[in-house]
């Protein structure tokens, strides 16, 4: 120990005493420091190239009210660490939290020698003239180097962060670092940093380098060997000064911003374990498994097509002709064949002349019902308001014109897809770049316990599992194209079955549905590049499209002349997506938005119900209220008469009950996930309409073909399993990133796919099966 007397440049004529002491590890030094003296503690320790030991400096200052803090400077061979006590950490609104007890781990400069002695010095000084007591202790850190698959427990606080070193073992290219705790709060941050000095281990600088994420009970980061030249890294755990970043309560707003706020006890017990991640063989198996599943559908379709070619008439007519049997010749049933008559909006079997074209069929006209005037065949107000409707009444337009009208659906959705997908792809690439550059893993809501990176992609498995939508959508387009070609060839050779059997065949909506399914896969993959609340719309937009197109296709099957045009349909779907965006941005806890949306929802349901009930033969103009009052007076007050179209009325009443109930649920619960709520509305209406459609087919005496029945049962079972995995909820952007990670779970299939990936597999298969049901219903 020796004493130096140095001139103090701050005050003329004053001197400062500098005392240097040879210090030892694991010894507590109780001293006092003033502006007139400075103490230097000299330490030495042996550093080995093959063994890394941590060194930790602990400081405790018990004195209160000092006019200046104590300054500690740790000088090492290749680094300098400095801090003050009390340590002032800032929170939101510039709140200041003082900490008098600090613990900091010194970074370990690398050494090339097999063993060498390194020196470091701890300088203690202050500008306060008042003496301040402090305690200093330097100790070695046990288990500073983490071992593979071995859990290590430790305690951390905002002023006592912890970090540990991990070396990649030979043959391991990727590891997953898992940090867990039994308590949600205090909020903490886990970070992965390269082996360099200084180590950023405080709340105000932990985000400067490396990868990091906030956490409550669990956090996980996948680390690749190629990203660290030294094949080793630091695992840094920091406890935050406030819990707001993890969704916790925010302390009161201080009236005086300069006033110090007592943070209380914010220590947290955590566990860390580093485990090897999957190797390249698992990646290959996952990709082959994904391709194998969906290529099997191509093989099955090819097998069915080969079997169909052995029949005189293809599967197209088996599904379309609801007579239950395809005639071998036009005269198998005499001069008449079975046909379907629409009674009160649904089809019943009646007879019609095979030799008469559909446009010329008068099987629905009875001379006893109407006077024999010419406009009975041409006036839509007379034809569509009859009590008993037949196919000829709703399929009077030229089939070539209708075919072109429905082809617009395909070309419009193809155009929408291009203009929608390009900026989406550009945006998610930017998102992924920002994540990779900044290391901020709070930007994206992955299932971090089962997020396998590949190249620049952080969760390749979630992207790969969307392949089914694209492949099965393409397969559906090929099936529709094949049927379209077969049907056109039959028309060219004047095949009676193609001309007269079953419902009108227009394939434009089918092409649009297949395109929408492919785009759902592409956009869902884009969403899973970096899933969060700002781009969740990418994952749902074409789900709305699919639900809307399916309902339109069901309605078009029986009402080809009065179905909505492509422009009207896509305008309505655009309005739905517009409300989806508004709901995500402004709907959370905003009662005004929910009231406005519920009113629009109910009014739209009433307008659509009126349109369907009157087959489009009504007008929305200034006299609509007067006509409503007149109908109520004549049909309900003056004389009590039931509805003319009972079946149609039953469907619409049920639909209004369901939609009004959903609107009431939204008003009462105001769910945070508005996009999923809106999608639930679309799916409920689609399922209701399809169920009613099937029930009325059976009620009308139609027979469901065996293949169609198999498709229905198979699709229903797959949908059931798919929804089970969907509701597992492995992450949720409705909460903070730290709270979302509480839902993370390990992979459950091939150590590569998680529950949400299985949802992608099953839902794509279920949608494909649903489309096949649509083609055969």
XYZ file of C-alpha atoms in Angstrom:
777
model
C 0.000 0.000 0.000
C 1.382 3.406 -0.863
C 0.273 7.025 -0.859
C 0.517 9.590 -3.643
C -0.074 13.299 -3.183
C -1.303 14.933 -6.385
C -2.264 18.539 -7.059
C -5.973 19.083 -7.516
C -6.500 21.017 -10.672
C -10.061 21.841 -9.715
C -9.239 24.070 -6.747
C -6.008 26.069 -6.534
C -3.841 25.120 -3.614
C -5.693 21.895 -2.727
C -4.186 18.427 -2.953
C -5.757 14.955 -3.322
C -4.437 11.876 -1.593
C -4.344 8.751 -3.798
C -4.025 5.477 -1.960
C -3.387 2.216 -3.825
C -4.005 -1.077 -2.074
C -3.196 -4.628 -3.054
C -6.587 -6.285 -2.793
C -7.732 -9.862 -2.736
C -10.763 -11.745 -4.044
C -13.683 -12.582 -1.744
C -12.724 -9.918 0.810
C -15.138 -7.128 1.742
C -13.481 -3.697 2.004
C -15.242 -1.065 4.154
C -13.870 2.392 3.429
C -14.790 6.056 3.277
C -14.202 8.342 0.319
C -14.231 12.143 0.075
C -13.186 14.689 -2.504
C -9.764 14.857 -0.854
C -8.837 11.199 -1.189
C -8.998 8.526 -3.882
C -8.492 4.812 -3.361
C -7.201 2.363 -5.959
C -7.623 -1.377 -5.379
C -5.190 -3.539 -7.343
C -6.211 -7.113 -8.185
C -4.486 -9.844 -10.131
C -5.687 -13.239 -11.302
C -4.532 -16.005 -13.601
C -6.317 -16.274 -16.952
C -6.196 -19.535 -18.901
C -6.930 -19.890 -22.596
C -8.883 -23.128 -22.059
C -10.835 -21.939 -19.030
C -12.952 -18.848 -18.580
C -13.665 -17.470 -15.129
C -15.984 -14.597 -14.418
C -15.080 -11.752 -12.065
C -17.818 -9.801 -10.333
C -17.572 -6.461 -8.563
C -20.167 -5.745 -5.856
C -20.611 -2.307 -4.292
C -22.893 -1.207 -1.470
C -23.276 2.415 -0.368
C -25.305 2.919 2.789
C -24.991 6.703 3.201
C -27.929 8.822 2.087
C -28.157 12.414 1.018
C -24.668 12.764 -0.445
C -24.306 15.796 -2.628
C -22.332 13.796 -5.225
C -22.263 10.077 -6.073
C -19.276 7.811 -5.657
C -17.523 7.019 -8.940
C -16.104 3.545 -9.550
C -13.769 2.917 -12.491
C -12.531 -0.597 -13.260
C -9.441 -0.584 -15.484
C -8.628 -3.861 -17.246
C -6.160 -4.938 -19.875
C -8.453 -4.181 -22.817
C -11.499 -2.575 -21.257
C -12.751 0.069 -18.863
C -15.960 -0.227 -16.827
C -17.285 2.788 -14.929
C -20.422 3.373 -12.890
C -21.678 5.601 -10.120
C -23.390 4.815 -6.836
C -26.193 5.517 -6.319
C -26.938 4.399 -9.857
C -29.785 6.429 -11.412
C -31.861 4.528 -13.983
C -34.611 6.292 -15.890
C -38.075 4.991 -16.718
C -40.966 6.446 -18.664
C -41.706 10.160 -18.335
C -38.134 10.650 -17.074
C -38.805 9.006 -13.732
C -35.572 8.399 -11.825
C -34.901 5.266 -9.769
C -31.822 5.243 -7.466
C -29.958 2.021 -6.615
C -27.362 1.907 -3.819
C -26.376 -1.733 -4.208
C -24.663 -2.695 -7.481
C -23.183 -5.853 -8.885
C -21.368 -5.884 -12.249
C -19.551 -8.703 -14.014
C -16.292 -7.812 -15.743
C -15.851 -8.815 -19.339
C -13.027 -11.253 -20.065
C -10.536 -10.170 -22.706
C -9.297 -13.134 -24.754
C -5.780 -14.386 -24.219
C -3.505 -16.173 -26.662
C -1.157 -17.572 -24.047
C -1.893 -20.867 -22.384
C -1.871 -19.073 -19.041
C -1.084 -15.526 -17.972
C -1.549 -13.226 -15.003
C -3.746 -10.217 -15.638
C -4.090 -7.142 -13.452
C -7.068 -4.862 -13.045
C -7.681 -1.850 -10.825
C -10.777 -0.469 -9.132
C -10.603 3.322 -8.633
C -12.961 4.875 -6.073
C -13.472 8.649 -5.962
C -16.096 11.339 -5.388
C -16.490 15.102 -5.658
C -18.394 15.286 -2.402
C -16.611 16.968 0.472
C -18.715 14.921 2.865
C -17.318 11.482 3.663
C -19.297 8.597 2.217
C -19.020 5.003 3.404
C -18.989 2.131 0.943
C -18.347 -1.601 0.775
C -16.419 -3.178 -2.079
C -16.121 -6.885 -2.788
C -14.610 -8.635 -5.819
C -15.281 -12.332 -6.255
C -15.040 -15.052 -8.841
C -18.258 -16.169 -10.575
C -18.962 -19.846 -10.321
C -20.451 -21.511 -13.418
C -19.664 -18.488 -15.565
C -19.543 -20.767 -18.606
C -22.874 -22.425 -19.378
C -22.934 -26.137 -20.125
C -25.112 -27.680 -22.824
C -28.477 -28.982 -21.557
C -27.650 -28.039 -17.945
C -29.977 -25.630 -16.182
C -28.414 -22.862 -14.143
C -30.309 -20.661 -11.657
C -29.355 -17.119 -10.699
C -30.796 -13.869 -9.348
C -30.798 -10.527 -11.157
C -32.071 -6.998 -10.538
C -31.880 -3.671 -12.432
C -28.614 -2.754 -10.683
C -27.268 -6.312 -10.582
C -27.487 -7.728 -14.110
C -26.030 -11.112 -14.933
C -24.386 -12.562 -17.997
C -22.753 -15.861 -18.810
C -20.614 -17.281 -21.584
C -21.450 -20.185 -23.878
C -19.050 -21.952 -26.254
C -20.408 -23.897 -29.223
C -19.343 -27.538 -28.882
C -17.957 -29.334 -31.911
C -20.622 -30.509 -34.325
C -23.326 -28.117 -33.055
C -24.249 -25.333 -35.465
C -27.412 -24.008 -33.826
C -28.559 -23.776 -30.218
C -31.632 -22.391 -28.509
C -31.169 -20.333 -25.346
C -34.119 -20.584 -22.961
C -34.541 -18.309 -19.949
C -37.463 -18.918 -17.595
C -38.842 -17.731 -14.284
C -41.683 -18.687 -11.962
C -42.899 -15.092 -11.663
C -44.167 -12.704 -14.308
C -42.716 -9.558 -12.839
C -40.448 -7.726 -12.617
C -40.072 -7.453 -16.380
C -36.692 -8.513 -17.706
C -34.678 -8.592 -20.923
C -32.578 -11.424 -22.292
C -29.864 -10.592 -24.784
C -27.351 -12.499 -26.906
C -24.108 -10.577 -27.456
C -20.785 -11.312 -29.081
C -17.689 -11.822 -26.953
C -16.429 -8.262 -26.760
C -15.931 -5.430 -24.300
C -17.837 -3.636 -23.019
C -20.819 -5.873 -22.330
C -24.059 -3.890 -22.446
C -25.854 -5.112 -19.352
C -27.998 -2.228 -18.097
C -31.593 -1.360 -18.886
C -30.546 1.773 -20.754
C -28.020 0.098 -23.083
C -28.866 -3.615 -23.394
C -30.525 -2.976 -26.771
C -27.407 -1.443 -28.316
C -25.988 -4.646 -29.847
C -26.877 -8.297 -30.374
C -30.318 -9.921 -30.232
C -32.696 -9.181 -27.393
C -36.282 -9.674 -26.264
C -38.378 -8.759 -23.244
C -39.783 -11.581 -21.128
C -41.995 -12.316 -18.148
C -41.965 -16.058 -17.456
C -40.168 -17.372 -20.512
C -38.001 -16.305 -23.377
C -36.088 -18.144 -26.083
C -33.626 -17.111 -28.776
C -32.217 -19.371 -31.460
C -28.504 -18.709 -32.018
C -26.495 -19.864 -35.029
C -22.784 -20.607 -34.916
C -22.108 -18.747 -38.158
C -23.136 -15.423 -36.600
C -20.303 -15.476 -34.036
C -16.706 -15.598 -35.327
C -15.362 -16.761 -31.950
C -17.959 -19.571 -31.843
C -19.088 -18.302 -28.448
C -21.431 -15.647 -27.074
C -22.701 -14.010 -23.904
C -26.196 -14.617 -22.509
C -27.146 -11.356 -20.800
C -30.162 -11.025 -18.483
C -31.258 -7.566 -17.328
C -34.206 -6.679 -15.088
C -35.993 -3.527 -16.249
C -36.727 -0.596 -14.006
C -40.443 -0.668 -14.927
C -42.892 -3.363 -16.032
C -44.789 -1.414 -18.672
C -42.869 -3.075 -21.537
C -44.162 -6.472 -20.343
C -47.752 -5.354 -19.906
C -47.384 -4.706 -16.180
C -48.727 -1.801 -14.134
C -47.118 1.588 -14.541
C -46.166 3.503 -11.356
C -47.763 6.831 -10.677
C -46.700 9.875 -12.656
C -44.528 12.031 -10.368
C -45.588 15.622 -9.862
C -41.916 16.640 -9.820
C -39.888 14.883 -12.535
C -36.580 15.514 -10.724
C -37.742 13.688 -7.617
C -36.217 10.250 -7.077
C -38.663 7.312 -7.010
C -38.152 4.275 -4.842
C -38.205 1.225 -7.114
C -38.651 -1.251 -4.258
C -37.449 -4.839 -4.429
C -37.056 -5.811 -8.078
C -34.890 -8.892 -7.823
C -35.919 -11.910 -9.894
C -34.881 -15.559 -9.841
C -34.323 -16.998 -13.308
C -33.148 -20.216 -14.944
C -31.111 -20.468 -18.126
C -30.451 -23.541 -20.248
C -28.806 -23.835 -23.662
C -29.867 -26.796 -25.813
C -28.818 -27.881 -29.310
C -31.362 -26.978 -31.956
C -32.307 -29.154 -34.911
C -29.747 -30.079 -37.559
C -29.947 -30.008 -41.347
C -31.428 -33.515 -41.503
C -34.522 -32.353 -39.608
C -34.900 -29.448 -42.050
C -34.793 -31.856 -44.990
C -37.267 -34.228 -43.325
C -39.646 -31.367 -42.618
C -39.562 -30.149 -46.215
C -39.987 -33.663 -47.638
C -42.866 -34.327 -45.251
C -44.604 -31.124 -46.316
C -44.137 -31.839 -50.021
C -45.142 -35.488 -49.604
C -48.475 -34.673 -47.984
C -49.658 -32.363 -50.737
C -48.153 -34.265 -53.652
C -50.206 -37.232 -52.483
C -53.344 -35.229 -53.317
C -52.031 -34.787 -56.844
C -51.512 -38.536 -57.135
C -54.971 -39.251 -55.729
C -56.532 -36.787 -58.163
C -54.660 -38.401 -61.052
C -55.948 -41.816 -59.961
C -59.543 -40.554 -59.823
C -59.142 -38.941 -63.251
C -57.933 -42.240 -64.700
C -60.965 -44.018 -63.270
C -63.276 -41.362 -64.680
C -61.879 -41.815 -68.152
C -63.218 -45.363 -68.111
C -66.739 -44.059 -67.882
C -68.742 -42.757 -70.785
C -69.558 -39.578 -68.918
C -67.099 -37.841 -66.593
C -67.354 -36.931 -62.959
C -68.662 -33.536 -64.052
C -72.072 -34.937 -64.911
C -72.196 -37.348 -61.971
C -71.923 -34.334 -59.685
C -74.141 -32.058 -61.762
C -77.037 -34.335 -62.648
C -79.125 -34.718 -59.540
C -81.321 -37.320 -61.155
C -79.100 -39.870 -59.406
C -78.187 -41.511 -62.708
C -76.651 -40.304 -65.945
C -78.793 -41.408 -68.895
C -77.029 -43.659 -71.340
C -78.985 -41.955 -74.098
C -81.479 -39.079 -74.337
C -84.323 -41.563 -74.530
C -83.502 -43.903 -71.647
C -86.369 -42.418 -69.643
C -88.643 -42.067 -72.662
C -88.901 -38.530 -73.967
C -88.454 -36.967 -70.535
C -85.584 -36.701 -68.084
C -85.431 -35.632 -64.481
C -85.007 -31.889 -63.862
C -84.829 -29.684 -60.774
C -87.507 -27.080 -60.096
C -86.830 -24.230 -57.682
C -89.705 -24.102 -55.217
C -89.583 -21.086 -52.876
C -85.927 -20.647 -53.614
C -84.864 -24.339 -53.678
C -84.824 -27.092 -56.258
C -87.331 -29.919 -56.542
C -87.344 -32.746 -59.120
C -89.791 -32.184 -61.972
C -89.967 -33.355 -65.583
C -88.996 -31.334 -68.594
C -88.588 -32.070 -72.241
C -85.079 -33.109 -73.182
C -85.396 -31.696 -76.625
C -86.219 -28.200 -75.347
C -83.354 -25.916 -74.388
C -83.182 -24.422 -70.919
C -83.890 -20.934 -72.216
C -87.041 -22.139 -73.912
C -88.323 -24.359 -71.115
C -91.798 -23.435 -69.928
C -92.169 -26.216 -67.382
C -92.653 -23.663 -64.618
C -95.536 -21.914 -66.311
C -99.077 -23.064 -65.637
C -101.924 -21.527 -67.624
C -104.137 -21.629 -64.542
C -101.725 -19.412 -62.602
C -101.403 -16.493 -65.022
C -103.178 -14.948 -67.943
C -101.534 -15.973 -71.178
C -99.802 -12.671 -71.874
C -96.516 -12.333 -73.688
C -94.666 -10.647 -70.831
C -95.141 -13.728 -68.638
C -91.966 -15.017 -70.323
C -90.005 -11.769 -70.330
C -90.986 -9.490 -67.438
C -88.624 -10.204 -64.527
C -91.041 -8.754 -62.007
C -93.577 -11.400 -62.974
C -91.165 -14.311 -63.365
C -89.120 -13.878 -60.176
C -92.035 -13.124 -57.872
C -93.899 -16.320 -58.700
C -94.446 -18.646 -55.798
C -93.077 -21.661 -57.684
C -89.814 -20.949 -59.468
C -88.035 -23.259 -61.872
C -84.562 -23.328 -63.310
C -85.693 -21.748 -66.552
C -87.009 -18.762 -64.602
C -83.583 -17.936 -63.180
C -81.425 -19.056 -66.114
C -82.874 -17.049 -68.973
C -79.808 -15.021 -69.860
C -77.529 -16.124 -72.642
C -75.014 -18.583 -71.228
C -72.161 -16.981 -73.161
C -72.880 -13.620 -71.570
C -73.100 -15.213 -68.124
C -69.867 -17.091 -68.687
C -68.041 -13.879 -69.523
C -69.644 -12.175 -66.526
C -68.342 -14.825 -64.150
C -64.922 -14.901 -65.799
C -64.513 -11.310 -64.601
C -64.321 -12.685 -61.056
C -61.130 -14.509 -61.952
C -59.463 -11.652 -63.805
C -60.361 -9.168 -61.085
C -58.995 -11.309 -58.273
C -55.836 -11.988 -60.285
C -55.336 -8.239 -60.690
C -56.069 -7.620 -57.011
C -53.608 -10.342 -56.047
C -50.747 -8.766 -58.014
C -51.279 -5.241 -56.699
C -51.818 -6.526 -53.161
C -49.007 -9.043 -52.955
C -46.141 -6.944 -54.315
C -46.166 -4.244 -51.592
C -46.825 -6.931 -48.981
C -43.707 -8.852 -50.002
C -41.681 -5.639 -50.022
C -42.932 -4.705 -46.550
C -42.240 -8.047 -44.879
C -38.757 -8.162 -46.387
C -38.181 -4.770 -44.775
C -39.556 -6.079 -41.468
C -37.202 -9.064 -41.536
C -34.262 -6.852 -42.418
C -35.010 -4.563 -39.485
C -35.214 -7.558 -37.135
C -31.898 -8.947 -38.376
C -30.108 -5.580 -38.254
C -31.419 -4.256 -34.934
C -31.717 -7.618 -33.172
C -35.022 -6.486 -31.658
C -37.058 -9.685 -31.486
C -40.013 -7.892 -29.931
C -40.980 -6.699 -33.411
C -42.257 -10.136 -34.488
C -44.573 -12.458 -32.572
C -43.049 -15.869 -33.268
C -43.390 -19.069 -31.316
C -39.779 -18.719 -30.210
C -39.645 -22.239 -28.753
C -40.271 -23.642 -32.229
C -38.952 -21.050 -34.681
C -36.368 -22.561 -37.003
C -34.363 -20.005 -39.004
C -33.193 -20.515 -42.551
C -31.093 -17.847 -44.203
C -32.593 -14.456 -43.399
C -35.924 -15.980 -42.313
C -36.436 -16.281 -38.558
C -39.285 -18.826 -38.596
C -38.928 -20.884 -41.756
C -41.221 -23.661 -40.508
C -44.203 -21.288 -40.240
C -43.592 -20.181 -43.825
C -43.062 -23.674 -45.223
C -46.315 -24.996 -43.747
C -48.267 -22.548 -45.945
C -47.153 -24.471 -49.020
C -50.355 -26.529 -48.841
C -52.581 -23.557 -49.678
C -50.597 -22.860 -52.825
C -50.279 -26.465 -53.991
C -53.890 -27.415 -53.285
C -55.155 -24.150 -54.758
C -53.241 -24.935 -57.938
C -54.621 -28.480 -57.922
C -58.167 -27.144 -57.610
C -57.554 -24.844 -60.575
C -56.363 -27.833 -62.611
C -59.470 -29.826 -61.659
C -61.730 -26.925 -62.650
C -59.810 -26.445 -65.888
C -60.242 -30.115 -66.732
C -63.980 -29.938 -66.096
C -64.243 -26.728 -68.076
C -62.523 -28.352 -71.057
C -64.699 -31.481 -70.833
C -67.854 -29.375 -70.643
C -66.871 -27.206 -73.614
C -66.108 -30.281 -75.693
C -69.507 -31.697 -74.794
C -71.161 -28.463 -75.903
C -69.299 -28.568 -79.202
C -70.633 -32.072 -79.939
C -74.146 -31.059 -78.761
C -74.148 -33.564 -75.912
C -77.641 -33.610 -74.414
C -76.303 -34.048 -70.884
C -74.162 -30.927 -71.195
C -76.999 -28.944 -72.747
C -79.865 -29.952 -70.502
C -78.713 -31.858 -67.432
C -78.506 -30.156 -64.062
C -77.763 -26.563 -63.207
C -75.990 -24.038 -65.463
C -72.231 -24.527 -65.447
C -70.093 -21.415 -65.090
C -66.515 -21.864 -63.932
C -65.370 -18.273 -63.401
C -66.122 -18.277 -59.673
C -64.345 -21.618 -59.273
C -61.218 -20.129 -60.857
C -61.482 -17.159 -58.489
C -61.811 -19.486 -55.487
C -58.708 -21.457 -56.461
C -56.730 -18.250 -56.991
C -57.883 -16.941 -53.613
C -56.703 -20.152 -51.926
C -53.259 -19.818 -53.508
C -53.047 -16.163 -52.489
C -54.049 -17.058 -48.939
C -51.009 -19.317 -48.771
C -48.686 -16.686 -50.195
C -49.946 -13.891 -47.932
C -50.038 -16.113 -44.864
C -46.393 -16.967 -45.539
C -45.650 -13.242 -45.839
C -47.410 -12.583 -42.555
C -45.390 -15.283 -40.806
C -42.128 -13.722 -41.969
C -42.747 -11.231 -39.161
C -46.181 -11.691 -37.537
C -47.504 -8.674 -35.618
C -50.642 -6.592 -35.327
C -49.712 -4.180 -38.124
C -49.621 -6.877 -40.814
C -52.201 -9.360 -39.493
C -54.476 -8.110 -42.255
C -52.240 -9.936 -44.751
C -53.223 -13.246 -43.154
C -56.975 -12.584 -43.191
C -57.779 -10.535 -46.311
C -58.072 -13.490 -48.657
C -59.902 -15.488 -45.991
C -62.662 -12.902 -46.339
C -62.355 -13.302 -50.104
C -62.697 -17.075 -49.886
C -65.736 -16.911 -47.585
C -67.433 -14.337 -49.822
C -66.692 -16.214 -53.054
C -67.963 -19.496 -51.585
C -71.273 -17.909 -50.607
C -71.575 -16.323 -54.027
C -70.873 -19.664 -55.708
C -73.536 -21.434 -53.666
C -76.046 -18.754 -54.561
C -74.981 -18.734 -58.209
C -75.643 -22.461 -58.555
C -79.376 -21.878 -58.151
C -79.636 -18.217 -59.198
C -77.267 -17.727 -62.142
C -79.129 -14.720 -63.553
C -79.312 -12.622 -60.395
C -75.963 -13.177 -58.740
C -73.876 -10.114 -57.863
C -71.450 -8.806 -60.464
C -67.724 -9.104 -59.819
C -67.400 -5.362 -59.328
C -70.131 -5.220 -56.692
C -68.856 -8.323 -54.912
C -65.245 -7.127 -54.691
C -66.389 -3.653 -53.650
C -68.257 -5.218 -50.730
C -65.231 -7.340 -49.818
C -63.065 -4.217 -49.990
C -65.427 -2.569 -47.497
C -65.049 -5.596 -45.207
C -61.242 -5.348 -45.360
C -61.493 -1.600 -44.761
C -63.446 -2.215 -41.555
C -60.954 -4.912 -40.615
C -58.100 -2.394 -40.756
C -60.109 0.205 -38.821
C -60.973 -2.388 -36.185
C -57.360 -3.459 -35.700
C -56.135 0.136 -35.424
C -59.008 1.841 -33.565
C -61.267 -0.942 -32.282
C -59.444 -1.889 -29.075
C -61.574 -0.566 -26.228
C -63.238 2.049 -28.482
C -66.981 1.816 -27.805
C -67.845 4.430 -30.449
C -66.282 2.277 -33.146
C -68.153 -0.826 -31.957
C -71.488 1.004 -31.939
C -70.953 2.318 -35.470
C -69.802 -1.086 -36.749
C -72.722 -2.943 -35.117
C -75.249 -0.534 -36.632
C -73.680 -0.952 -40.091
C -73.562 -4.743 -39.602
C -77.265 -4.939 -38.736
C -78.331 -2.577 -41.539
C -76.264 -4.497 -44.089
C -77.837 -7.769 -42.903
C -81.355 -6.316 -43.333
C -80.602 -4.943 -46.795
C -79.089 -8.233 -47.954
C -82.038 -10.168 -46.508
C -84.456 -7.999 -48.436
C -82.432 -8.449 -51.618
C -82.467 -12.239 -51.241
C -86.112 -12.518 -50.244
C -87.433 -10.516 -53.194
C -84.890 -11.936 -55.671
C -83.552 -8.471 -56.360
C -86.969 -7.115 -57.381
C -87.079 -4.153 -55.014
C -85.654 -0.655 -55.032
C -83.761 1.294 -52.398
C -85.017 4.821 -52.999
C -86.865 7.627 -51.240
C -90.124 5.673 -51.249
C -88.804 2.560 -49.529
C -90.060 3.561 -46.077
C -93.536 4.247 -47.424
C -93.616 0.844 -49.084
C -92.427 -0.881 -45.885
C -95.228 0.743 -43.896
C -97.725 -0.246 -46.578
C -96.585 -3.899 -46.539
C -96.782 -4.032 -42.734
C -100.272 -2.512 -42.807
C -101.666 -4.799 -45.514
C -99.978 -8.078 -44.487
C -99.828 -7.771 -40.713
C -102.571 -5.362 -39.580
C -105.318 -5.410 -42.143
C -105.050 -9.124 -42.693
C -102.660 -11.618 -41.090
C -100.981 -13.527 -43.895
C -97.880 -15.676 -43.772
C -94.822 -15.167 -45.959
C -95.129 -16.251 -49.562
C -91.651 -17.785 -49.635
C -91.516 -19.787 -46.419
C -88.196 -21.569 -46.899
C -86.490 -18.378 -47.941
C -87.935 -16.637 -44.916
C -86.681 -19.364 -42.547
C -83.132 -18.993 -43.857
C -83.180 -15.222 -43.594
C -84.676 -15.215 -40.105
C -81.976 -17.614 -38.925
C -79.319 -15.521 -40.617
C -80.570 -12.348 -38.950
C -80.645 -14.041 -35.540
C -77.049 -15.201 -35.946
C -75.800 -11.831 -37.185
C -77.671 -9.812 -34.585
C -76.270 -12.109 -31.905
C -72.738 -11.600 -33.226
C -73.288 -7.839 -33.275
C -74.512 -7.937 -29.664
C -71.502 -10.033 -28.660
C -69.173 -7.480 -30.236
C -70.852 -4.609 -28.383
C -70.750 -6.387 -25.031
C -67.325 -8.042 -25.177
C -65.496 -5.660 -27.580
C -62.880 -8.342 -28.440
C -59.367 -7.074 -29.036
C -58.846 -9.296 -32.084
C -61.280 -7.531 -34.403
C -59.928 -9.216 -37.552
C -60.708 -12.690 -36.186
C -64.118 -11.477 -34.983
C -64.935 -10.235 -38.477
C -63.721 -13.507 -39.969
C -65.940 -15.426 -37.534
C -68.937 -13.471 -38.848
C -68.101 -14.463 -42.432
C -67.534 -18.125 -41.551
C -70.736 -18.379 -39.478
C -72.795 -17.007 -42.369
C -71.105 -19.339 -44.841
C -71.688 -22.414 -42.677
C -75.300 -21.402 -42.021
C -76.006 -20.967 -45.702
C -74.291 -24.218 -46.656
C -76.136 -26.181 -43.965
C -79.448 -24.761 -45.156
C -78.457 -25.544 -48.730
C -77.800 -29.214 -47.933
C -80.943 -29.526 -45.796
C -83.106 -28.150 -48.586
C -81.512 -30.503 -51.113
C -82.470 -33.445 -48.942
C -85.905 -31.988 -48.211
C -86.472 -31.552 -51.926
C -85.869 -35.212 -52.609
C -82.394 -34.831 -54.112
C -79.851 -37.517 -53.468
C -76.284 -36.818 -52.386
C -73.827 -38.836 -54.417
C -71.472 -41.157 -52.582
C -68.324 -39.255 -53.545
C -69.846 -35.954 -52.475
C -70.905 -37.478 -49.145
C -67.370 -38.775 -48.559
C -66.008 -35.282 -49.303
C -68.456 -33.691 -46.854
C -67.660 -36.088 -44.011
C -63.902 -35.958 -44.646
C -63.921 -32.165 -44.778
C -65.976 -31.858 -41.594
C -63.585 -34.112 -39.667
C -60.513 -32.260 -40.948
C -62.075 -28.896 -40.077
C -62.688 -30.145 -36.549
C -59.062 -31.122 -36.017
C -57.849 -27.943 -37.725
C -59.855 -25.695 -35.418
C -58.531 -27.584 -32.398
C -54.959 -26.702 -33.342
C -55.951 -23.164 -34.332
C -57.273 -22.381 -30.864
C -54.054 -23.523 -29.169
C -52.835 -19.931 -29.403
C -49.035 -20.154 -29.414
C -48.681 -16.379 -29.635
C -50.947 -13.356 -29.638
C -50.207 -9.848 -30.897
C -53.093 -8.527 -28.771
C -50.677 -8.528 -25.816
C -47.135 -7.327 -25.330
C -44.343 -9.430 -26.871
C -43.298 -10.635 -23.416
C -46.847 -11.754 -22.570
C -47.171 -13.418 -25.965
C -44.097 -15.535 -25.250
C -45.867 -17.055 -22.251
C -47.968 -19.002 -24.789
C -44.957 -20.342 -26.700
C -44.585 -24.120 -26.811
C -42.150 -26.662 -28.204
C -42.506 -28.357 -31.592
C -44.853 -31.335 -31.664
C -44.275 -32.803 -35.145
C -40.899 -34.042 -36.408
C -39.222 -31.583 -33.998
C -39.881 -29.033 -36.760
C -43.565 -28.066 -36.843
C -45.669 -26.587 -34.047
C -49.435 -26.496 -33.479
C -49.926 -23.556 -35.811
C -48.080 -25.339 -38.603
C -50.464 -28.265 -38.212
C -53.330 -25.766 -38.444
C -51.868 -24.639 -41.772
C -51.681 -28.229 -43.009
C -55.189 -29.194 -41.921
C -56.924 -25.953 -42.860
C -55.491 -26.022 -46.379
C -56.704 -29.603 -46.794
C -60.092 -28.688 -45.306
C -60.478 -25.709 -47.653
C -59.577 -27.876 -50.624
C -62.141 -30.455 -49.506
C -64.732 -27.711 -49.036
C -64.115 -26.523 -52.586
C -64.632 -30.067 -53.872
C -67.900 -30.212 -51.942
C -68.898 -26.935 -53.581
C -68.235 -28.387 -57.043
C -70.410 -31.442 -56.345
C -73.269 -29.836 -54.398
